[in-house]
Amino acid sequence: MTSPLLEQLIDALRVLPGVGQKSAQRMAYHVLERDRAGGERLAAALSSAVENIRHCVRCRDFSESEVCTTCASASRDAHLLCAVESPADRLAIEQATGYRGLYFVLQGRLSPLDGIGPRELGLDVLASRLAEGEVQELIIATNPTVEGEATAHYLAQLARQHKVRPSRLAHGVPLGGELEYVDRGTLSHAFGSRSEMAE
Amino acid sequence: MTSPLLEQLIDALRVLPGVGQKSAQRMAYHVLERDRAGGERLAAALSSAVENIRHCVRCRDFSESEVCTTCASASRDAHLLCAVESPADRLAIEQATGYRGLYFVLQGRLSPLDGIGPRELGLDVLASRLAEGEVQELIIATNPTVEGEATAHYLAQLARQHKVRPSRLAHGVPLGGELEYVDRGTLSHAFGSRSEMAE
């Protein structure tokens, strides 16, 4: 390599997920050859994001202010609270559905072996929020994995303790999928949970 | 999105080649959730690279100093000069072969329709370098594309004008490939250029 700074840049790019040595090289060359202004913009955006983005004290999602724009918004329905594992899950629900309630981002799932218990997921914050009495339904949207299901059960208990109705996203055959390729567990669940068709 | 800075970061990440909206989101979340120190390091490496990396006046490759470390090195053979299209090609040759000569990086290929002529490729610099009389062989390693071949012909003429021997990388069947899947042009060329086997 002709330049130590270039080596450092290629090395630094590898912190990004899914970027190995070859892609990092390609990215570094691209920025230097074709888009130096974009590179400067990216450097500024990165350092300002790392410096200023913290967690919202209400929902634990990323936020620059103490309370994020969603939690601070008067147009959201404060009776509904949706618990998700990650900011990416929150974003997926926000983009796909017409949901107008609020969110609570666990930033993980219960995993005792990894030392992730209720404290790490901010469930004390969630409990005091449910105790406020405004939330009527807790929509539990953790992932349908073993750990996600365990977390869902725990959250449902917590909700019932505070007289809040827990609900869970429906499981079943994905739209546009073919039955032949749906896994057994999902198919069996969908078969068991069949519903009567409206006329 | 809960944070304008986060939106800016996701947007800025899209300057990287092969990074769309989804990957940019994943990268931003990864940096913020798991590796803020890495994010800061990347920001610093990017801005220092964009600011300080220029082109070597001898070989036109990326360099922080006026003359890059390869061109300045006393241990390289100054009789051999290898012309490549891009810094990435130079790096590939450097890593794959035991080549100990010098390089000349064209930063492109002749493409009159895009306004890329001999001037843009620094061929005046190359000509004065060949005129110095030290270079004995110009190894032309442009890509085996139509434009790369045209560039190679032009470079070969330039070399002959300065009494420098031009050479070209061998074309043929790639090692480890299967004949069945080699394209016709390559196979026909390899067949025509067959060489006698040593005993």
Coordinates of C-alpha atoms in Angstrom, one line a residue:
Chain A
M1 CA 0.0 0.0 0.0
T2 CA 1.4 3.4 -1.0
S3 CA -0.1 5.4 1.9
P4 CA -0.4 4.6 5.6
L5 CA -3.5 6.9 5.8
L6 CA -5.1 4.8 3.1
E7 CA -4.3 1.6 5.1
Q8 CA -5.8 3.2 8.2
L9 CA -9.0 4.1 6.3
I10 CA -9.4 0.6 4.9
D11 CA -8.9 -0.8 8.3
A12 CA -11.4 1.6 9.9
L13 CA -14.0 0.8 7.3
R14 CA -14.1 -2.8 8.5
V15 CA -16.0 -1.8 11.6
L16 CA -19.1 -1.6 9.4
P17 CA -21.0 -4.9 9.4
G18 CA -20.6 -7.0 6.3
V19 CA -17.5 -5.1 5.1
G20 CA -14.4 -7.2 4.7
Q21 CA -11.0 -6.4 3.3
K22 CA -12.0 -6.3 -0.3
S23 CA -15.1 -4.2 0.1
A24 CA -13.2 -1.8 2.4
Q25 CA -10.6 -1.3 -0.3
R26 CA -13.3 -0.7 -2.9
M27 CA -15.0 1.8 -0.6
A28 CA -11.8 3.7 0.2
Y29 CA -10.8 3.9 -3.5
H30 CA -14.3 5.0 -4.5
V31 CA -14.4 7.8 -1.9
L32 CA -10.9 9.0 -2.8
E33 CA -11.4 8.7 -6.6
R34 CA -15.0 9.8 -7.1
D35 CA -16.6 11.4 -4.0
R36 CA -14.3 13.2 -1.6
A37 CA -17.1 15.6 -0.7
G38 CA -19.3 12.6 0.2
G39 CA -16.5 11.2 2.3
E40 CA -16.2 14.4 4.2
R41 CA -20.0 14.5 4.7
L42 CA -19.9 10.9 6.0
A43 CA -17.0 11.7 8.4
A44 CA -18.9 14.7 9.8
A45 CA -22.2 12.7 10.1
L46 CA -20.5 9.8 11.8
S47 CA -18.7 11.9 14.4
S48 CA -21.7 14.1 15.2
A49 CA -24.0 11.0 15.4
V50 CA -21.6 9.1 17.7
E51 CA -21.2 12.2 19.9
N52 CA -24.8 13.4 20.1
I53 CA -27.1 10.4 19.8
R54 CA -28.1 8.9 23.1
H55 CA -31.2 7.0 24.2
C56 CA -34.6 8.5 24.8
V57 CA -35.5 8.3 28.5
R58 CA -39.1 7.3 27.7
C59 CA -38.7 4.6 25.0
R60 CA -34.9 3.9 25.0
D61 CA -34.7 4.4 21.2
F62 CA -31.9 6.5 19.7
S63 CA -32.5 10.2 20.2
E64 CA -30.5 13.4 20.3
S65 CA -32.8 15.0 22.8
E66 CA -33.7 13.6 26.2
V67 CA -37.2 12.6 24.9
C68 CA -37.4 11.5 21.3
T69 CA -39.7 13.1 18.7
T70 CA -42.1 10.2 18.7
C71 CA -42.5 10.1 22.5
A72 CA -42.8 13.9 22.5
S73 CA -45.4 14.0 19.8
A74 CA -49.0 14.9 20.8
S75 CA -50.5 13.1 17.8
R76 CA -49.5 9.6 19.0
D77 CA -51.9 7.5 21.0
A78 CA -50.5 7.1 24.5
H79 CA -52.9 4.3 25.3
L80 CA -50.9 1.9 23.0
L81 CA -47.4 0.8 23.7
C82 CA -45.4 -1.5 21.4
A83 CA -42.4 -3.3 22.8
V84 CA -39.7 -4.2 20.2
E85 CA -36.2 -5.7 20.5
S86 CA -34.3 -3.1 18.5
P87 CA -34.5 0.3 16.8
A88 CA -34.5 -1.5 13.4
D89 CA -37.6 -3.5 14.4
R90 CA -39.3 -0.2 15.5
L91 CA -38.5 1.3 12.2
A92 CA -39.8 -1.7 10.3
I93 CA -43.2 -1.5 12.1
E94 CA -43.4 2.2 11.7
Q95 CA -42.8 1.9 8.0
A96 CA -45.0 -1.1 7.3
T97 CA -48.0 -0.4 9.5
G98 CA -50.3 2.5 10.3
Y99 CA -49.5 2.2 14.0
R100 CA -50.0 5.5 15.8
G101 CA -49.2 4.5 19.3
L102 CA -45.9 4.7 21.2
Y103 CA -42.9 2.3 21.4
F104 CA -40.6 0.8 23.9
V105 CA -37.2 -0.4 22.6
L106 CA -35.7 -3.2 24.7
Q107 CA -32.3 -3.0 23.0
G108 CA -32.0 -6.8 23.3
R109 CA -33.9 -9.8 24.6
L110 CA -33.8 -11.8 27.8
S111 CA -30.7 -14.0 27.7
P112 CA -29.5 -15.0 31.2
L113 CA -26.5 -16.9 29.8
D114 CA -25.2 -13.7 28.2
G115 CA -26.0 -11.8 31.4
I116 CA -28.9 -10.0 29.9
G117 CA -31.7 -9.8 32.4
P118 CA -34.7 -7.5 33.1
R119 CA -32.4 -4.7 34.2
E120 CA -30.4 -4.6 31.0
L121 CA -33.7 -4.4 29.0
G122 CA -34.9 -1.4 31.1
L123 CA -37.9 -3.4 32.3
D124 CA -37.8 -1.3 35.5
V125 CA -38.4 1.8 33.3
L126 CA -41.2 -0.1 31.4
A127 CA -42.8 -1.2 34.7
S128 CA -42.9 2.4 36.1
R129 CA -44.3 3.5 32.7
L130 CA -47.1 0.8 32.9
A131 CA -47.8 1.9 36.5
E132 CA -48.5 5.4 35.4
G133 CA -51.9 4.0 34.2
E134 CA -52.1 5.6 30.8
V135 CA -51.1 2.6 28.8
Q136 CA -54.1 0.2 28.1
E137 CA -52.5 -2.3 25.7
L138 CA -48.9 -3.6 25.5
I139 CA -48.3 -4.9 22.0
I140 CA -45.4 -7.3 22.3
A141 CA -43.4 -7.4 19.1
T142 CA -40.3 -9.3 20.1
N143 CA -38.9 -11.7 17.5
P144 CA -40.5 -15.1 17.2
T145 CA -37.3 -16.9 18.4
V146 CA -36.8 -18.9 21.6
E147 CA -35.4 -15.9 23.5
G148 CA -37.9 -13.5 21.9
E149 CA -40.8 -15.7 23.1
A150 CA -39.4 -16.0 26.6
T151 CA -39.1 -12.2 26.7
A152 CA -42.7 -11.9 25.4
H153 CA -43.9 -14.2 28.2
Y154 CA -42.1 -12.1 30.8
L155 CA -43.5 -8.9 29.4
A156 CA -47.0 -10.3 29.3
Q157 CA -46.8 -11.1 33.0
L158 CA -45.4 -7.6 33.7
A159 CA -48.3 -6.1 31.8
R160 CA -50.9 -8.2 33.7
Q161 CA -49.4 -7.1 37.0
H162 CA -50.2 -3.5 36.0
K163 CA -53.7 -4.3 34.7
V164 CA -52.5 -3.7 31.1
R165 CA -53.7 -5.9 28.3
P166 CA -50.8 -7.7 26.6
S167 CA -51.1 -8.7 22.9
R168 CA -48.7 -10.5 20.5
L169 CA -48.2 -10.1 16.8
A170 CA -50.1 -12.9 14.8
H171 CA -48.0 -15.9 13.7
G172 CA -48.9 -17.7 10.5
V173 CA -48.1 -18.2 6.9
P174 CA -46.4 -15.1 5.4
L175 CA -48.3 -13.3 2.6
G176 CA -47.1 -14.3 -0.8
G177 CA -45.4 -17.4 0.5
E178 CA -46.0 -20.9 -0.7
L179 CA -47.3 -23.5 1.8
E180 CA -44.8 -26.0 0.4
Y181 CA -41.9 -24.0 1.5
V182 CA -43.2 -22.8 4.9
D183 CA -41.5 -24.4 7.8
R184 CA -43.4 -27.1 9.8
G185 CA -43.7 -25.1 13.1
T186 CA -45.2 -22.1 11.3
L187 CA -47.6 -24.3 9.2
S188 CA -48.7 -26.3 12.2
H189 CA -49.3 -23.0 14.2
A190 CA -51.2 -21.4 11.3
F191 CA -53.3 -24.6 10.9
G192 CA -54.2 -24.6 14.5
S193 CA -55.0 -20.9 14.6
R194 CA -57.2 -20.9 11.5
S195 CA -60.0 -18.4 11.6
E196 CA -63.5 -18.5 10.0
M197 CA -63.8 -16.7 6.7
A198 CA -66.1 -13.8 6.5
E199 CA -68.8 -14.1 3.7
Chain B
M1 CA -37.0 8.1 12.3
T2 CA -36.5 9.4 15.9
S3 CA -33.4 11.4 15.2
P4 CA -32.5 13.8 12.4
L5 CA -28.7 13.1 13.0
L6 CA -29.4 9.4 12.5
E7 CA -31.2 10.1 9.3
Q8 CA -28.3 12.2 8.1
L9 CA -25.8 9.4 9.0
I10 CA -27.9 6.8 7.1
D11 CA -28.0 9.1 4.1
A12 CA -24.3 9.8 4.3
L13 CA -23.4 6.1 4.4
R14 CA -25.0 5.7 1.0
V15 CA -22.0 7.4 -0.7
L16 CA -20.2 4.1 -0.2
P17 CA -20.4 1.8 -3.2
G18 CA -22.9 -1.1 -2.8
V19 CA -24.6 0.4 0.2
G20 CA -28.3 1.0 -0.2
Q21 CA -31.0 2.2 2.3
K22 CA -31.2 -1.1 4.2
S23 CA -27.5 -1.7 4.6
A24 CA -26.9 1.9 5.5
Q25 CA -29.5 1.5 8.3
R26 CA -27.9 -1.7 9.5
M27 CA -24.5 0.0 9.5
A28 CA -25.7 3.1 11.4
Y29 CA -27.5 0.9 14.0
H30 CA -24.4 -1.3 14.4
V31 CA -22.1 1.6 15.0
L32 CA -24.4 3.3 17.5
E33 CA -25.3 0.1 19.3
R34 CA -22.1 -1.8 19.4
D35 CA -19.0 0.2 18.2
R36 CA -19.1 3.9 18.9
A37 CA -15.3 3.9 19.3
G38 CA -14.9 2.3 15.9
G39 CA -17.3 4.9 14.4
E40 CA -15.2 7.7 15.8
R41 CA -12.0 6.0 14.4
L42 CA -13.7 5.7 11.0
A43 CA -14.8 9.4 11.0
A44 CA -11.2 10.5 11.9
A45 CA -9.6 8.1 9.3
L46 CA -12.1 9.3 6.6
S47 CA -11.5 13.0 7.1
S48 CA -7.8 12.7 7.4
A49 CA -7.6 10.5 4.3
V50 CA -9.8 12.9 2.2
E51 CA -7.8 15.9 3.4
N52 CA -4.2 14.5 3.1
I53 CA -4.2 11.9 0.3
R54 CA -3.2 13.3 -3.0
H55 CA -1.5 11.7 -6.1
C56 CA 2.2 10.8 -6.3
V57 CA 3.9 13.0 -8.9
R58 CA 5.9 10.0 -10.2
C59 CA 3.3 7.3 -10.5
R60 CA -0.1 9.0 -10.0
D61 CA -1.1 6.5 -7.3
F62 CA -2.5 7.7 -4.0
S63 CA 0.1 9.2 -1.7
E64 CA 0.3 11.5 1.3
S65 CA 3.8 12.7 0.3
E66 CA 4.8 14.2 -3.0
V67 CA 6.5 11.0 -4.1
C68 CA 4.9 7.7 -2.8
T69 CA 6.8 5.2 -0.7
T70 CA 7.1 2.7 -3.7
C71 CA 8.5 5.3 -6.1
A72 CA 10.9 6.6 -3.3
S73 CA 12.1 3.1 -2.4
A74 CA 15.7 2.2 -3.4
S75 CA 15.0 -1.5 -3.4
R76 CA 12.6 -1.4 -6.4
D77 CA 13.9 -2.1 -9.9
A78 CA 13.7 1.2 -11.8
H79 CA 14.2 -0.6 -15.2
L80 CA 10.7 -2.1 -15.0
L81 CA 7.6 0.1 -15.2
C82 CA 4.1 -1.5 -15.0
A83 CA 1.1 0.6 -16.3
V84 CA -2.2 -0.2 -14.6
E85 CA -5.6 1.5 -14.9
S86 CA -6.4 2.0 -11.2
P87 CA -4.8 1.8 -7.7
A88 CA -6.8 -1.3 -7.0
D89 CA -5.2 -3.0 -10.0
R90 CA -1.8 -1.9 -8.8
L91 CA -2.6 -3.4 -5.4
A92 CA -3.8 -6.7 -6.9
I93 CA -0.5 -7.1 -8.9
E94 CA 1.6 -6.1 -5.8
Q95 CA -0.2 -8.7 -3.7
A96 CA -0.3 -11.6 -6.2
T97 CA 3.1 -11.4 -7.9
G98 CA 6.7 -11.0 -6.8
Y99 CA 7.0 -7.9 -9.0
R100 CA 9.8 -5.6 -7.7
G101 CA 9.7 -2.9 -10.4
L102 CA 7.8 0.4 -10.4
Y103 CA 4.2 1.3 -11.4
F104 CA 2.4 4.0 -13.3
V105 CA -1.3 4.4 -12.5
L106 CA -3.3 5.8 -15.4
Q107 CA -6.4 6.5 -13.2
G108 CA -8.6 5.5 -16.1
R109 CA -8.4 4.3 -19.7
L110 CA -8.7 6.0 -23.1
S111 CA -12.3 6.7 -23.8
P112 CA -12.7 9.6 -26.2
L113 CA -16.5 9.6 -25.9
D114 CA -16.2 10.4 -22.2
G115 CA -13.6 13.0 -22.9
I116 CA -10.8 10.9 -21.5
G117 CA -7.7 11.3 -23.7
P118 CA -3.9 10.9 -23.2
R119 CA -3.8 14.1 -21.2
E120 CA -6.3 12.9 -18.6
L121 CA -4.3 9.7 -18.2
G122 CA -1.1 11.6 -17.5
L123 CA 0.6 10.2 -20.6
D124 CA 2.7 13.3 -20.9
V125 CA 4.1 12.5 -17.5
L126 CA 4.6 8.9 -18.6
A127 CA 6.3 10.0 -21.9
S128 CA 8.8 12.3 -20.1
R129 CA 9.5 9.4 -17.7
L130 CA 10.2 7.0 -20.5
A131 CA 12.4 9.7 -22.1
E132 CA 14.6 9.7 -19.0
G133 CA 16.1 6.5 -20.4
E134 CA 16.1 4.5 -17.2
V135 CA 13.0 2.3 -18.0
Q136 CA 13.8 -0.7 -20.2
E137 CA 10.5 -2.5 -20.2
L138 CA 6.9 -1.1 -20.0
I139 CA 4.6 -3.9 -18.7
I140 CA 1.1 -2.9 -19.9
A141 CA -1.4 -4.3 -17.4
T142 CA -4.6 -2.5 -18.5
N143 CA -7.8 -4.5 -18.4
P144 CA -8.6 -6.9 -21.2
T145 CA -11.6 -4.9 -22.3
V146 CA -12.1 -3.0 -25.6
E147 CA -11.0 0.3 -24.0
G148 CA -8.2 -1.3 -22.1
E149 CA -6.8 -2.9 -25.3
A150 CA -7.0 0.4 -27.1
T151 CA -5.1 2.0 -24.3
A152 CA -2.6 -0.8 -24.4
H153 CA -1.9 -0.2 -28.1
Y154 CA -1.5 3.5 -27.5
L155 CA 1.0 2.8 -24.6
A156 CA 2.9 0.3 -26.7
Q157 CA 3.4 2.9 -29.5
L158 CA 4.5 5.4 -26.9
A159 CA 7.0 2.9 -25.5
R160 CA 8.5 2.1 -28.9
Q161 CA 8.9 5.8 -29.7
H162 CA 11.2 6.0 -26.6
K163 CA 13.0 2.8 -27.4
V164 CA 11.4 1.0 -24.5
R165 CA 10.2 -2.6 -24.9
P166 CA 6.4 -2.9 -24.3
S167 CA 5.0 -6.2 -22.9
R168 CA 1.4 -7.3 -22.1
L169 CA 0.0 -9.7 -19.5
A170 CA -0.6 -13.2 -20.9
H171 CA -4.2 -14.0 -21.9
G172 CA -5.6 -17.5 -21.5
V173 CA -7.6 -20.0 -19.5
P174 CA -7.6 -19.0 -15.8
L175 CA -6.0 -21.4 -13.4
G176 CA -8.5 -23.6 -11.6
G177 CA -11.2 -22.8 -14.2
E178 CA -13.1 -25.4 -16.3
L179 CA -12.8 -25.2 -20.0
E180 CA -16.5 -25.8 -20.4
Y181 CA -17.3 -22.5 -18.6
V182 CA -14.5 -20.3 -20.2
D183 CA -15.9 -17.8 -22.7
R184 CA -15.3 -18.4 -26.4
G185 CA -12.9 -15.5 -27.0
T186 CA -10.6 -16.5 -24.2
L187 CA -10.7 -20.2 -25.2
S188 CA -10.0 -19.4 -28.8
H189 CA -7.1 -17.1 -27.8
A190 CA -5.7 -19.7 -25.4
F191 CA -5.9 -22.4 -28.1
G192 CA -4.1 -20.2 -30.6
S193 CA -1.4 -19.2 -28.2
R194 CA -0.7 -22.7 -26.9
S195 CA 2.9 -23.4 -25.9
E196 CA 5.0 -26.6 -26.1
M197 CA 5.2 -28.4 -22.8
A198 CA 8.5 -28.9 -21.2
E199 CA 9.6 -32.5 -20.4

